[in-house]
Coordinates of C-alpha atoms and ligand atoms in Angstrom, one line a residue:
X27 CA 12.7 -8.5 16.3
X28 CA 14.6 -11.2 15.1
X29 CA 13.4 -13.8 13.0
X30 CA 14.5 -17.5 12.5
X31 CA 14.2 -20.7 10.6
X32 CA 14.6 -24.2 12.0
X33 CA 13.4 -27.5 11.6
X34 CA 12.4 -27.7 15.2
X35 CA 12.4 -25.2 17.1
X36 CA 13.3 -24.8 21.1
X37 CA 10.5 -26.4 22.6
X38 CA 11.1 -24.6 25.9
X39 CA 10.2 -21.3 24.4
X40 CA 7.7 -19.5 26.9
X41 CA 4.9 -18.6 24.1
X42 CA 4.4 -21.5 21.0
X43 CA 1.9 -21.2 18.3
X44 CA 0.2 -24.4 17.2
X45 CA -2.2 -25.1 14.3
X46 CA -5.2 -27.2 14.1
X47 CA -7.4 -26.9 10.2
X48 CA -10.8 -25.9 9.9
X49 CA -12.2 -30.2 10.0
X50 CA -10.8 -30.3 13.6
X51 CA -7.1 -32.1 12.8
X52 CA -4.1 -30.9 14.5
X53 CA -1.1 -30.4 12.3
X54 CA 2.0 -33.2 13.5
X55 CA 3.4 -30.3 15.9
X56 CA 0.1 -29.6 18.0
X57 CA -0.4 -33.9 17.9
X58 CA 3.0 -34.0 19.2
X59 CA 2.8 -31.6 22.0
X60 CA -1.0 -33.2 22.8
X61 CA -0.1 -36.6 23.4
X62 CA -2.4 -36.5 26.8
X63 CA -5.2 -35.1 24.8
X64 CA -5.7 -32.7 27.3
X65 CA -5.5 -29.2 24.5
X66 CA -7.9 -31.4 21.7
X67 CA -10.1 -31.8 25.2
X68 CA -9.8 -28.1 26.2
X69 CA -10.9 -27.2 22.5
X70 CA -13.7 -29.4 22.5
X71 CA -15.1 -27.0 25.4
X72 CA -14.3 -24.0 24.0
X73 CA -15.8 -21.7 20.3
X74 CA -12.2 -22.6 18.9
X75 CA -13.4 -24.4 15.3
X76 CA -9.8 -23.7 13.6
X77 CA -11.2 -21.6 11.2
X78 CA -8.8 -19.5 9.2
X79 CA -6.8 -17.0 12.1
X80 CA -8.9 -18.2 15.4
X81 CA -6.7 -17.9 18.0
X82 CA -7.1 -19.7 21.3
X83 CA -4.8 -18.7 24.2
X84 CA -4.2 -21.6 26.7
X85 CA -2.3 -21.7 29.4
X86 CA -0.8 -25.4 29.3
X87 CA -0.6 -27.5 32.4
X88 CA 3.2 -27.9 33.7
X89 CA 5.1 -30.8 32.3
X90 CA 4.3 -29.9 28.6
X91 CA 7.0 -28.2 26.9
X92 CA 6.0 -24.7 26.5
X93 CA 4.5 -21.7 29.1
X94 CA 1.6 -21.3 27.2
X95 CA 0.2 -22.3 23.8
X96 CA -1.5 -20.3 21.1
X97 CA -4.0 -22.3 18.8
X98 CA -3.9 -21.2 15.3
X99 CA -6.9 -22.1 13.2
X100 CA -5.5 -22.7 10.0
X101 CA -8.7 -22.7 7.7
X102 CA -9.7 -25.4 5.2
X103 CA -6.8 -27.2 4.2
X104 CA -7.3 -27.6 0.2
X105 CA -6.9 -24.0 -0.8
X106 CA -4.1 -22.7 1.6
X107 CA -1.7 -20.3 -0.4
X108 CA 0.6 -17.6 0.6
X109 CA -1.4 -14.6 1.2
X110 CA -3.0 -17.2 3.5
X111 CA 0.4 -17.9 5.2
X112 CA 0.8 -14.2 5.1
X113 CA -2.5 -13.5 7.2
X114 CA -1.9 -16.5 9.7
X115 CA 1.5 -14.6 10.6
X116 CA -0.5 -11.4 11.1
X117 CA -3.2 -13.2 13.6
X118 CA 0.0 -15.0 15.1
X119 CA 1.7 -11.7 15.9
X120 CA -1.5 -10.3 16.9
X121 CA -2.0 -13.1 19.6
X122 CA 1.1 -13.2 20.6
X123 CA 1.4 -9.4 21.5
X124 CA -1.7 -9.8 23.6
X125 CA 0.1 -12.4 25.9
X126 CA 3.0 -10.4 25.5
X127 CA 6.8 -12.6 26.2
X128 CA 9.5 -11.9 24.6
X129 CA 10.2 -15.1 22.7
X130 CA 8.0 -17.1 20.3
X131 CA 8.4 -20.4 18.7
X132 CA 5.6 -20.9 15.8
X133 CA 5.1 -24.8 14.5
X134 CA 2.0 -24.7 11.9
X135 CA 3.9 -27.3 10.1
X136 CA 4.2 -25.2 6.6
X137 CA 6.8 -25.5 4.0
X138 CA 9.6 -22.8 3.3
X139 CA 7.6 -20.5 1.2
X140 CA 4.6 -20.6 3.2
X141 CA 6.9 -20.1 6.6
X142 CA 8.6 -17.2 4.5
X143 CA 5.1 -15.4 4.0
X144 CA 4.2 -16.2 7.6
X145 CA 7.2 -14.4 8.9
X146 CA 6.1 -11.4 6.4
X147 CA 2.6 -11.2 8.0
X148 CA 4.0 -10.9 11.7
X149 CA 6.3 -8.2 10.2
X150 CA 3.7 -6.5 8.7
X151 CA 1.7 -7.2 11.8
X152 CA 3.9 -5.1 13.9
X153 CA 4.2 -1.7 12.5
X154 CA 3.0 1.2 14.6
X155 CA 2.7 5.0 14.1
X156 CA 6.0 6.8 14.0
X157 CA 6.8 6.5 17.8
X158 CA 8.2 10.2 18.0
X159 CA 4.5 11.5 17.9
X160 CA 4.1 10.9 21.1
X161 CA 6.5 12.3 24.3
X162 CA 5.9 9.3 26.3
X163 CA 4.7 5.9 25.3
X164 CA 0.8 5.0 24.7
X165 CA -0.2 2.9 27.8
X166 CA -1.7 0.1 25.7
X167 CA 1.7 0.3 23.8
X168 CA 3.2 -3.6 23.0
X169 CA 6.8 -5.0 23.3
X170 CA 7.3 -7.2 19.9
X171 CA 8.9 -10.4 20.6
X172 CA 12.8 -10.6 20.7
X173 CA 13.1 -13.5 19.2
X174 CA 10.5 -15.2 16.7
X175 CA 11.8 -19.1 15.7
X176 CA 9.2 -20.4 12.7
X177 CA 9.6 -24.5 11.5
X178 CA 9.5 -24.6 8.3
X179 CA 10.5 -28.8 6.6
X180 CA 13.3 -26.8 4.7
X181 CA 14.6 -24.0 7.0
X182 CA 17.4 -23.2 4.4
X183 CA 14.4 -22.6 1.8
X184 CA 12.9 -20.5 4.2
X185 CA 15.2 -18.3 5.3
X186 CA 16.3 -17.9 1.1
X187 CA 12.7 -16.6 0.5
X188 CA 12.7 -14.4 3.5
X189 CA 15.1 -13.0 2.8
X190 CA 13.8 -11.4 -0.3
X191 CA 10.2 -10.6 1.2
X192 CA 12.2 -8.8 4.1
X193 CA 12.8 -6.5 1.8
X194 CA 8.6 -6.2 0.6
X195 CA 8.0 -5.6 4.1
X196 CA 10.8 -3.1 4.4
X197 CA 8.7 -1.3 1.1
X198 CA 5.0 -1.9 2.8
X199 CA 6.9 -0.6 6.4
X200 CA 8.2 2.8 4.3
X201 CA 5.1 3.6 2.6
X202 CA 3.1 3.6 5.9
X203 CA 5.4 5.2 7.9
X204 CA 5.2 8.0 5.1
X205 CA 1.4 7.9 5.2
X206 CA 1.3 8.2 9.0
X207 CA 3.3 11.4 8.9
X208 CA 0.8 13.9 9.5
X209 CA 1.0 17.3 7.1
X210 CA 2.7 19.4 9.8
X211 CA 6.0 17.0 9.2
X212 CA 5.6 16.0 5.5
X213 CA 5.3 18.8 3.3
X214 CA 6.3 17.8 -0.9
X215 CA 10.1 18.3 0.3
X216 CA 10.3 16.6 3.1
X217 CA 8.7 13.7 1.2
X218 CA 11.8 14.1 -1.2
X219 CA 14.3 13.6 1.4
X220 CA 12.6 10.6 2.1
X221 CA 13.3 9.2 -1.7
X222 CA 16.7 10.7 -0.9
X223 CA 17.7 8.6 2.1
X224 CA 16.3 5.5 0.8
X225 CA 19.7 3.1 1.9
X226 CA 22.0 2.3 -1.2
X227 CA 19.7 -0.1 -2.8
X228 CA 21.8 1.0 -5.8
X229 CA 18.4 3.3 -7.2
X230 CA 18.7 6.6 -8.8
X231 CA 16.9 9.6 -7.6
X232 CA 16.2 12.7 -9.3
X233 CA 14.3 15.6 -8.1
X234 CA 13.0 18.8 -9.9
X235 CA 12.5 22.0 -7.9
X236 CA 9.5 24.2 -8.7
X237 CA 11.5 25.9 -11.1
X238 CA 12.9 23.1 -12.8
X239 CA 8.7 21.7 -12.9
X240 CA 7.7 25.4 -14.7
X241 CA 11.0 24.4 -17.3
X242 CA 9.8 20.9 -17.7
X243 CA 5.9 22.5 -19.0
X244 CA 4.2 21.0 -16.0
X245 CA 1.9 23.7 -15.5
X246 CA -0.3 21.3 -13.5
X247 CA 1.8 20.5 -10.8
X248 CA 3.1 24.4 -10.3
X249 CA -0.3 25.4 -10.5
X250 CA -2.0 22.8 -7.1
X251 CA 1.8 23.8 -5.8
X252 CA 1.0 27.2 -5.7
X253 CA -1.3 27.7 -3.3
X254 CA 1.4 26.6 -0.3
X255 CA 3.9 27.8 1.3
X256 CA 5.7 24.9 0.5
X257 CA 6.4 24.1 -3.0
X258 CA 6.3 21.2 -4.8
X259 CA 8.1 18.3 -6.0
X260 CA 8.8 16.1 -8.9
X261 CA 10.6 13.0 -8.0
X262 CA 11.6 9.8 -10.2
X263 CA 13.2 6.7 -8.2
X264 CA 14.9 4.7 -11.1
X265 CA 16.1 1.1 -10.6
X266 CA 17.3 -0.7 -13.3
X267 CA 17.6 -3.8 -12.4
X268 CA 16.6 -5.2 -16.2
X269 CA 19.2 -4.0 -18.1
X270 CA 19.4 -1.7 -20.7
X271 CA 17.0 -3.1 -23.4
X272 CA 14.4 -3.7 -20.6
X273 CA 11.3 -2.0 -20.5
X274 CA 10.5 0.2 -18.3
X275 CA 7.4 0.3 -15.9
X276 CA 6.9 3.7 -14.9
X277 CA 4.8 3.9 -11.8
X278 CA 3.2 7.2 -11.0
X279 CA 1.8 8.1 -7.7
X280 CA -0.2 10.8 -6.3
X281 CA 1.7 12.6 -4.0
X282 CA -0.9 15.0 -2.6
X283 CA 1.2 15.7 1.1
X284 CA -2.0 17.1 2.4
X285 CA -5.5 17.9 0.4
X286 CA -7.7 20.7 1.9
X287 CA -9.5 21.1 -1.3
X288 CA -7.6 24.4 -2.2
X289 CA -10.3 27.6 -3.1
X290 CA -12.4 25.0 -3.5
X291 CA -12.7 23.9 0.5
X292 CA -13.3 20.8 2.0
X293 CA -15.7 20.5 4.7
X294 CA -14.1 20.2 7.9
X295 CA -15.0 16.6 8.7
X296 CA -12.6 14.1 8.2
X297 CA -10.7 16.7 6.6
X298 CA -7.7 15.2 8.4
X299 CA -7.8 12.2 6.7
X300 CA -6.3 13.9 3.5
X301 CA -2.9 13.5 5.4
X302 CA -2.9 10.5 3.7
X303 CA -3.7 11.8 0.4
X304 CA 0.2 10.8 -0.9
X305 CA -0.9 7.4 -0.2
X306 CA 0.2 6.4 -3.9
X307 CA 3.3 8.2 -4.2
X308 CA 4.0 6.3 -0.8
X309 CA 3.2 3.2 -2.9
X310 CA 5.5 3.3 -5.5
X311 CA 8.3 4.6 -3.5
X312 CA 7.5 1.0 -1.2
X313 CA 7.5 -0.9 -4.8
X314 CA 10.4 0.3 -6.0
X315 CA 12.7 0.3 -2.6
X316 CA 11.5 -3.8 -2.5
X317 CA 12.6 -4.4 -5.9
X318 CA 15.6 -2.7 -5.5
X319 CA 16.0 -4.5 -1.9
X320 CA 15.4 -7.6 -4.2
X321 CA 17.8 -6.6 -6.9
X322 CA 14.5 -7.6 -9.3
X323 CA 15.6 -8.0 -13.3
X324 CA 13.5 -5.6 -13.6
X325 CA 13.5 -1.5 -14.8
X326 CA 11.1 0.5 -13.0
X327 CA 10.8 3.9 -12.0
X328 CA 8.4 6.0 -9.7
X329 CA 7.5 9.1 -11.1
X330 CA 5.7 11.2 -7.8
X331 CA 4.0 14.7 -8.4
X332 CA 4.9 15.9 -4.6
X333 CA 2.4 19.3 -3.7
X334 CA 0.7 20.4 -0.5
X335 CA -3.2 21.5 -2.0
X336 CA -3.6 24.8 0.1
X337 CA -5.7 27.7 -0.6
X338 CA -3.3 30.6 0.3
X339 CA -3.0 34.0 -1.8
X340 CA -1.1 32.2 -4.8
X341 CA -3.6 29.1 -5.0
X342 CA -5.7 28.5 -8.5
X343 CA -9.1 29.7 -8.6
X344 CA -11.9 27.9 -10.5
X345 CA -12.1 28.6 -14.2
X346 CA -8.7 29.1 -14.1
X347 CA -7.0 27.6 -17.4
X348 CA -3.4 25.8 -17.1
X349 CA -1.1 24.5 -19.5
X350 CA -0.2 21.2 -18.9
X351 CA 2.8 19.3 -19.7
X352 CA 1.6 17.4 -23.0
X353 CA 0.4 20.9 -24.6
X354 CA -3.3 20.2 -23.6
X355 CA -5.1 23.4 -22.0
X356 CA -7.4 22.7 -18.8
X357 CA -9.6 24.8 -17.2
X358 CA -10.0 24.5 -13.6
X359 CA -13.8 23.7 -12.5
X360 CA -12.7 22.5 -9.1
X361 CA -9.7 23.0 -7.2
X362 CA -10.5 20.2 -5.1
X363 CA -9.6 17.6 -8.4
X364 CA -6.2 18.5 -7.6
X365 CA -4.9 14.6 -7.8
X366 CA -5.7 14.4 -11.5
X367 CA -4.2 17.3 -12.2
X368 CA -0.8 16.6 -10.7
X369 CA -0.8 12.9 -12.2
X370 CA -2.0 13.8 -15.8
X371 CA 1.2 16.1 -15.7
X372 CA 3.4 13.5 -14.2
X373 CA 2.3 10.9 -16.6
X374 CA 2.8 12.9 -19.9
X375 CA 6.2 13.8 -18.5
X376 CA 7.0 10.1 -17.6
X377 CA 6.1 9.4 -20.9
X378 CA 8.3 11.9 -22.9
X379 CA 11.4 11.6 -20.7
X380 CA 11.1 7.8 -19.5
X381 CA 10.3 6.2 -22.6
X382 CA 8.2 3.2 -20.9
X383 CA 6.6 0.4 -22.3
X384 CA 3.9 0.9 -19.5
X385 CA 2.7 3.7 -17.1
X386 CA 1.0 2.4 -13.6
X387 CA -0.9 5.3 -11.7
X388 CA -1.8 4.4 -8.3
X389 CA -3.9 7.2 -6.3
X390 CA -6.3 8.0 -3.8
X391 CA -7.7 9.9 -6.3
X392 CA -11.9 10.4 -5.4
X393 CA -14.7 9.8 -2.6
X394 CA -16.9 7.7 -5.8
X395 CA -14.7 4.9 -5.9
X396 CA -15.2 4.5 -2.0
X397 CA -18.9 4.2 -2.4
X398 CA -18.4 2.2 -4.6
X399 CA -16.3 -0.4 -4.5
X400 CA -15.4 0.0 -0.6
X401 CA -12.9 -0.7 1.6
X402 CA -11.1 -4.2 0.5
X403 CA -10.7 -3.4 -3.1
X404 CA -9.3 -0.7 -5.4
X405 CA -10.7 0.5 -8.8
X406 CA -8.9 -0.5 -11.4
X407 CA -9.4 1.7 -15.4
X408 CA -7.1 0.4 -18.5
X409 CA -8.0 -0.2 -22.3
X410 CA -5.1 -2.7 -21.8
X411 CA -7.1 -6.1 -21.8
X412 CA -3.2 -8.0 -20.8
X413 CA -2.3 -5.2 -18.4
X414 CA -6.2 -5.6 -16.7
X415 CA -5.1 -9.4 -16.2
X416 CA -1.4 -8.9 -14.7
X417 CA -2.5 -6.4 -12.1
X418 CA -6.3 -8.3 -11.1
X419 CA -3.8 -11.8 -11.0
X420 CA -1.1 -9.7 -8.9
X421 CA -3.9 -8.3 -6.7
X422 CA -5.7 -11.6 -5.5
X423 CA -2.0 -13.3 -5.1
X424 CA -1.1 -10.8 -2.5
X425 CA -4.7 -10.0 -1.0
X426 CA -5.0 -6.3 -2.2
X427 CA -7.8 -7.0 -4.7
X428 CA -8.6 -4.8 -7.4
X429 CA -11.9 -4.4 -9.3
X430 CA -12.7 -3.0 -13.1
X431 CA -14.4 -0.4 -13.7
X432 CA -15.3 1.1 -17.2
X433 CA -13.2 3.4 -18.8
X434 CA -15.1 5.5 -21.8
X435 CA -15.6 8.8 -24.0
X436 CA -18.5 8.9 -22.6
X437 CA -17.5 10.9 -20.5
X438 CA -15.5 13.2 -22.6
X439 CA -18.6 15.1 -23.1
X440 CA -18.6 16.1 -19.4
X441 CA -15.1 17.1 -19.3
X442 CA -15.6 19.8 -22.0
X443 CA -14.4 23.0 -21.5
X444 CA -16.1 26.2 -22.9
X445 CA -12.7 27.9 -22.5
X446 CA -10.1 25.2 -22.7
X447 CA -9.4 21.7 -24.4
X448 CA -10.7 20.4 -21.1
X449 CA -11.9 20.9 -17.6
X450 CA -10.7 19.3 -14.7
X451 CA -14.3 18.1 -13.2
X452 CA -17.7 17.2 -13.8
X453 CA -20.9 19.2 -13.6
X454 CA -20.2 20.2 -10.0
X455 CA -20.0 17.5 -7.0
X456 CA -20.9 14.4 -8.9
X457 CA -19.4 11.0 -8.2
X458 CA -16.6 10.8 -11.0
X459 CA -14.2 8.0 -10.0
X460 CA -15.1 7.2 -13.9
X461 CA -14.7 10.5 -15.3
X462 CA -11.3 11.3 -13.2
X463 CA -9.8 8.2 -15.1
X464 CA -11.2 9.3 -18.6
X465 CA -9.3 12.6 -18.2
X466 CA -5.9 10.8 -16.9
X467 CA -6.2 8.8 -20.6
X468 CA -6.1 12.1 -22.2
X469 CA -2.5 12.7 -20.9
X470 CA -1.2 9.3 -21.7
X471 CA 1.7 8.9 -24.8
X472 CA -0.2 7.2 -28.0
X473 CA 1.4 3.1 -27.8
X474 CA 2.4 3.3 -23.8
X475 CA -0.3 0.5 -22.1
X476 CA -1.2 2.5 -19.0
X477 CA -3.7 1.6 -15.9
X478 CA -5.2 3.9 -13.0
X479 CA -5.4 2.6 -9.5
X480 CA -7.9 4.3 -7.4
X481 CA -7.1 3.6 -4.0
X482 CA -8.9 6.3 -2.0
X483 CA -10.9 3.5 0.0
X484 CA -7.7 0.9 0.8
X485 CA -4.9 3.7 2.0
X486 CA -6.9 3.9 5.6
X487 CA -7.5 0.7 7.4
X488 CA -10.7 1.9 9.4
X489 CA -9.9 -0.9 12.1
X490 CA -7.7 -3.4 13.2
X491 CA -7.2 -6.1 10.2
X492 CA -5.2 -9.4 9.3
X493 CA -1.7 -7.3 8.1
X494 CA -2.0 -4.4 10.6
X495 CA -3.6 -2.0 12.7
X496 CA -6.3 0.8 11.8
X497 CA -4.3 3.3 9.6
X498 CA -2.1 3.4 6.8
X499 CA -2.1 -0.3 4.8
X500 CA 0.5 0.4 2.7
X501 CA -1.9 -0.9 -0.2
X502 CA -0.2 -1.2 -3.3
X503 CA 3.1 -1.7 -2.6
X504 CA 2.7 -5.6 -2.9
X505 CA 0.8 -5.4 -5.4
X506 CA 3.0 -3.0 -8.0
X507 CA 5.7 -5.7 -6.6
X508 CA 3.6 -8.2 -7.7
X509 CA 2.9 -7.1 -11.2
X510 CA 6.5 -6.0 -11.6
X511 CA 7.1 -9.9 -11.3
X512 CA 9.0 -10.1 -8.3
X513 CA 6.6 -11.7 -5.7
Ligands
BES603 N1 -8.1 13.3 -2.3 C1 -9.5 13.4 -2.7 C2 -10.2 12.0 -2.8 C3 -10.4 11.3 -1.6 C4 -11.6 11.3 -0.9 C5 -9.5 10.4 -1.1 C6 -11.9 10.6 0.2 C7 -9.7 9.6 0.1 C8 -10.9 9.7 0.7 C9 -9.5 14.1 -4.0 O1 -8.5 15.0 -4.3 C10 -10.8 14.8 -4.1 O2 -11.0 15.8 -3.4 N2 -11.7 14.4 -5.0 C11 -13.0 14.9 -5.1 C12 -13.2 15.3 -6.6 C13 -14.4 16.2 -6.8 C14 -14.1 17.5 -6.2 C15 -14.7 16.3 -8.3 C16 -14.0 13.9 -4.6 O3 -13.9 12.7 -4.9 O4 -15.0 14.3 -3.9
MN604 MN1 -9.0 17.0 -3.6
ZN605 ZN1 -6.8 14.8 -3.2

């Protein structure tokens, strides 16, 4: 799909979006095109109120300029910002794939940035599944639109910031398509070859076998590894964008290629879901191709503890004790707490060999942060009051909210081991979104500001939504982007 800017664009295209706000005014394009009245009278008789994404599909009487006209409902005028441009792109696309037509001329009468985010929302809007799943295509399966043409006042402006949130949606597009590949196809190494083949963005990739992760100390990692026939991973995407007296951001994802639990089974419902259980590895690796896409002035690197949890001959067995990477001793209550275990390694690595000013974790790390928080948002744990602000301010600017939850020792008395310095979960199967971040503090450099992003309820889209369909959101990447201060 190609995407344009121009001031106007061809009026003759056979599909044009149109926008009318939320107090019934038509934006200077839809008054233009109306001047018999006849679409303001057709909207009159119809539920079309022009609240934020309505879409009204008309077929326009011959002699007006287009085929047929999609009314966008632009929502209340006063607080119109770019995530709103963003979502107004993705009900666009959505519409316009309905009526199908291969070319598309959208005049909502925004300015260059806004027409910018508008074209990322129709890109975002698009992805599907890896086509190569299937052996012949789905019969509800859409054409995208050739050509897309977007006004925008300043076209030049437009196509300047597009340019640089082509390459966020290139970052959002990657870490879904690595979500969406299902176990059989994305084992820790495969996910490697991924970071690998990322294009010549000019980032540096470094990847430790499973021997090289036993030389490095990270006893956690080797030890969820273990159990598969496929072993794991440690890979760091550098991109250094900052220069050499930058800090670094280090952002560490859970990388978790699929999750059965280990010894410690899962039930067999919804067990597939746990496909998706690399979700934050697939995150960072987005973040960090964007800002490399972007060339960002900024140093960041993704740190991802790749492993497949599996509970074959070699797997860990509850009350097992490892030795972790920062020296700490864990015993193993639960094999199914296998994310904290491979990220608690990866941050005290990232912090010995990285030297960064601050550690992101992003991870769909447990079930309690679903109940609690839901869907739309991700729990967010940090002692760092300034950190807390970047990341909640970075979250609402791009529409992946985040919401704070309490880090404490409290909890430190449930993670105590009889055996070891400390165990790995609760008493048994309690809700411990909290306690699973308490433990990740215990593995985090003295001086390095460090959040945990729990994102176990936002990975999965469990319907069609504003930004794409049901499946993988590619939550986070937009956000680390964000807070990384290129957005
Ligand atoms: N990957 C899961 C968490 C998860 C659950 C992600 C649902 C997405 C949807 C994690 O490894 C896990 O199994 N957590 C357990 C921890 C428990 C055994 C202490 C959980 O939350 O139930
Ligand atoms: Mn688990
Ligand atoms: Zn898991």
């Amino acid at each position: 799909m190609d995407i344009r800017f121009a001031e106007r664009p061809p009026p003759e295209a056979p599909l044009l979006a149109v926008g009318m706000w939320r107090d019934g005014r038509p934006t200077p394009a839809l008054a233009a095109l109306d001047a018999g009245g006849g679409i303001m009278a057709a909207v009159a008789h119809s539920r079309f109120r022009g609240g934020e994404g309505e879409v009204l599909a008309l077929a326009v009487p011959p002699g007006l300029a287009a085929g047929r006209v999609l009314l966008v409902g632009l929502g209340v005028e006063s607080a119109f910002d770019d995530a709103r441009a963003a979502r107004l792109g993705g009900a666009v696309m959505a519409a316009a794939l309905e009526a199908g037509g291969q070319r598309l001329s959208v005049c909502l009468d925004l300015d260059g940035n806004a027409a910018a985010h508008l074209a990322l929302g129709m890109s975002l809007r698009l992805w599907r599944p890896p086509p190569d799943l299937r052996s012949r295509p789905a019969e509800d399966e859409w054409e995208p639109p050739e050509e897309v043409v977007i006004a925008a006042a300043d076209p030049a402006a437009a196509a300047a910031s597009w340019r640089r949130l082509d390459h966020l949606a290139d970052g959002v597009l990657l870490a879904r398509d690595l979500v969406a590949e299902p176990g059989n196809r994305l084992g820790p190494e495969d996910f490697a070859d991924h970071a690998l083949a990322l294009p010549g963005l000019g980032c540096e990739v470094d990847i430790l076998d499973e021997d090289a992760i036993g030389e490095e100390g990270l006893g956690l990692l080797a030890a969820v590894g273990r159990g598969s026939a496929r072993p794991p991973r440690l890979v760091t995407v550098s991109w250094s964008g900052g220069g050499a007296d930058a800090p670094v951001t280090a952002l560490v994802g859970k990388g978790i290629t699929f999750d059965t639990g280990g010894i410690s089974l899962k039930r067999g419902d919804d067990m597939w879901e746990m496909k998706a259980d690399m979700a934050g590895a697939a995150a960072c690796l987005g973040a960090v191709r964007a800002l490399a896409g972007m060339a960002a002035p900024v140093n960041v690197a993704a740190v991802l503890p790749l492993a497949e949890n599996m509970p074959a001959g070699g797997a860990m067995r509850p009350g097992d004790v490892l030795y972790s990477c920062s020296g700490r001793t864990v015993e193993v209550t639960d094999t199914d707490a296998e994310g904290r275990l491979v990220l608690a390694d990866a941050i005290a690595w990232a912090g010995a060999r990285l030297a960064p000013a601050r550690i992101i974790d992003i991870a769909t790390l447990t079930g309690a942060v679903v109940t609690a928080l839901g869907r739309h948002r991700a729990g967010l744990f940090t002692a760092d009051n300034a950190l807390a602000e970047r990341l909640l301010r970075a979250g609402e600017a791009v529409d992946e909210p985040l919401w704070r939850l309490p880090l404490s020792d409290a909890h430190d008395e449930a993670l105590t081991s009889e055996v070891a310095d400390l165990r790995n979960a609760a008493w048994g199967r309690v809700p411990d979104a909290l306690h699973a971040a308490r433990f990740l503090q215990h593995f985090v450099p003295p001086r390095v500001a460090w959040a945990h992003l729990d994102i176990a309820g936002t990975a999965l889209a469990e319907e069609d939504w504003a930004l794409g369909p049901k499946g993988p959101t590619g939550f986070g990447v937009r956000l680390l982007a964000a807070a990384c201060g290129a957005v």
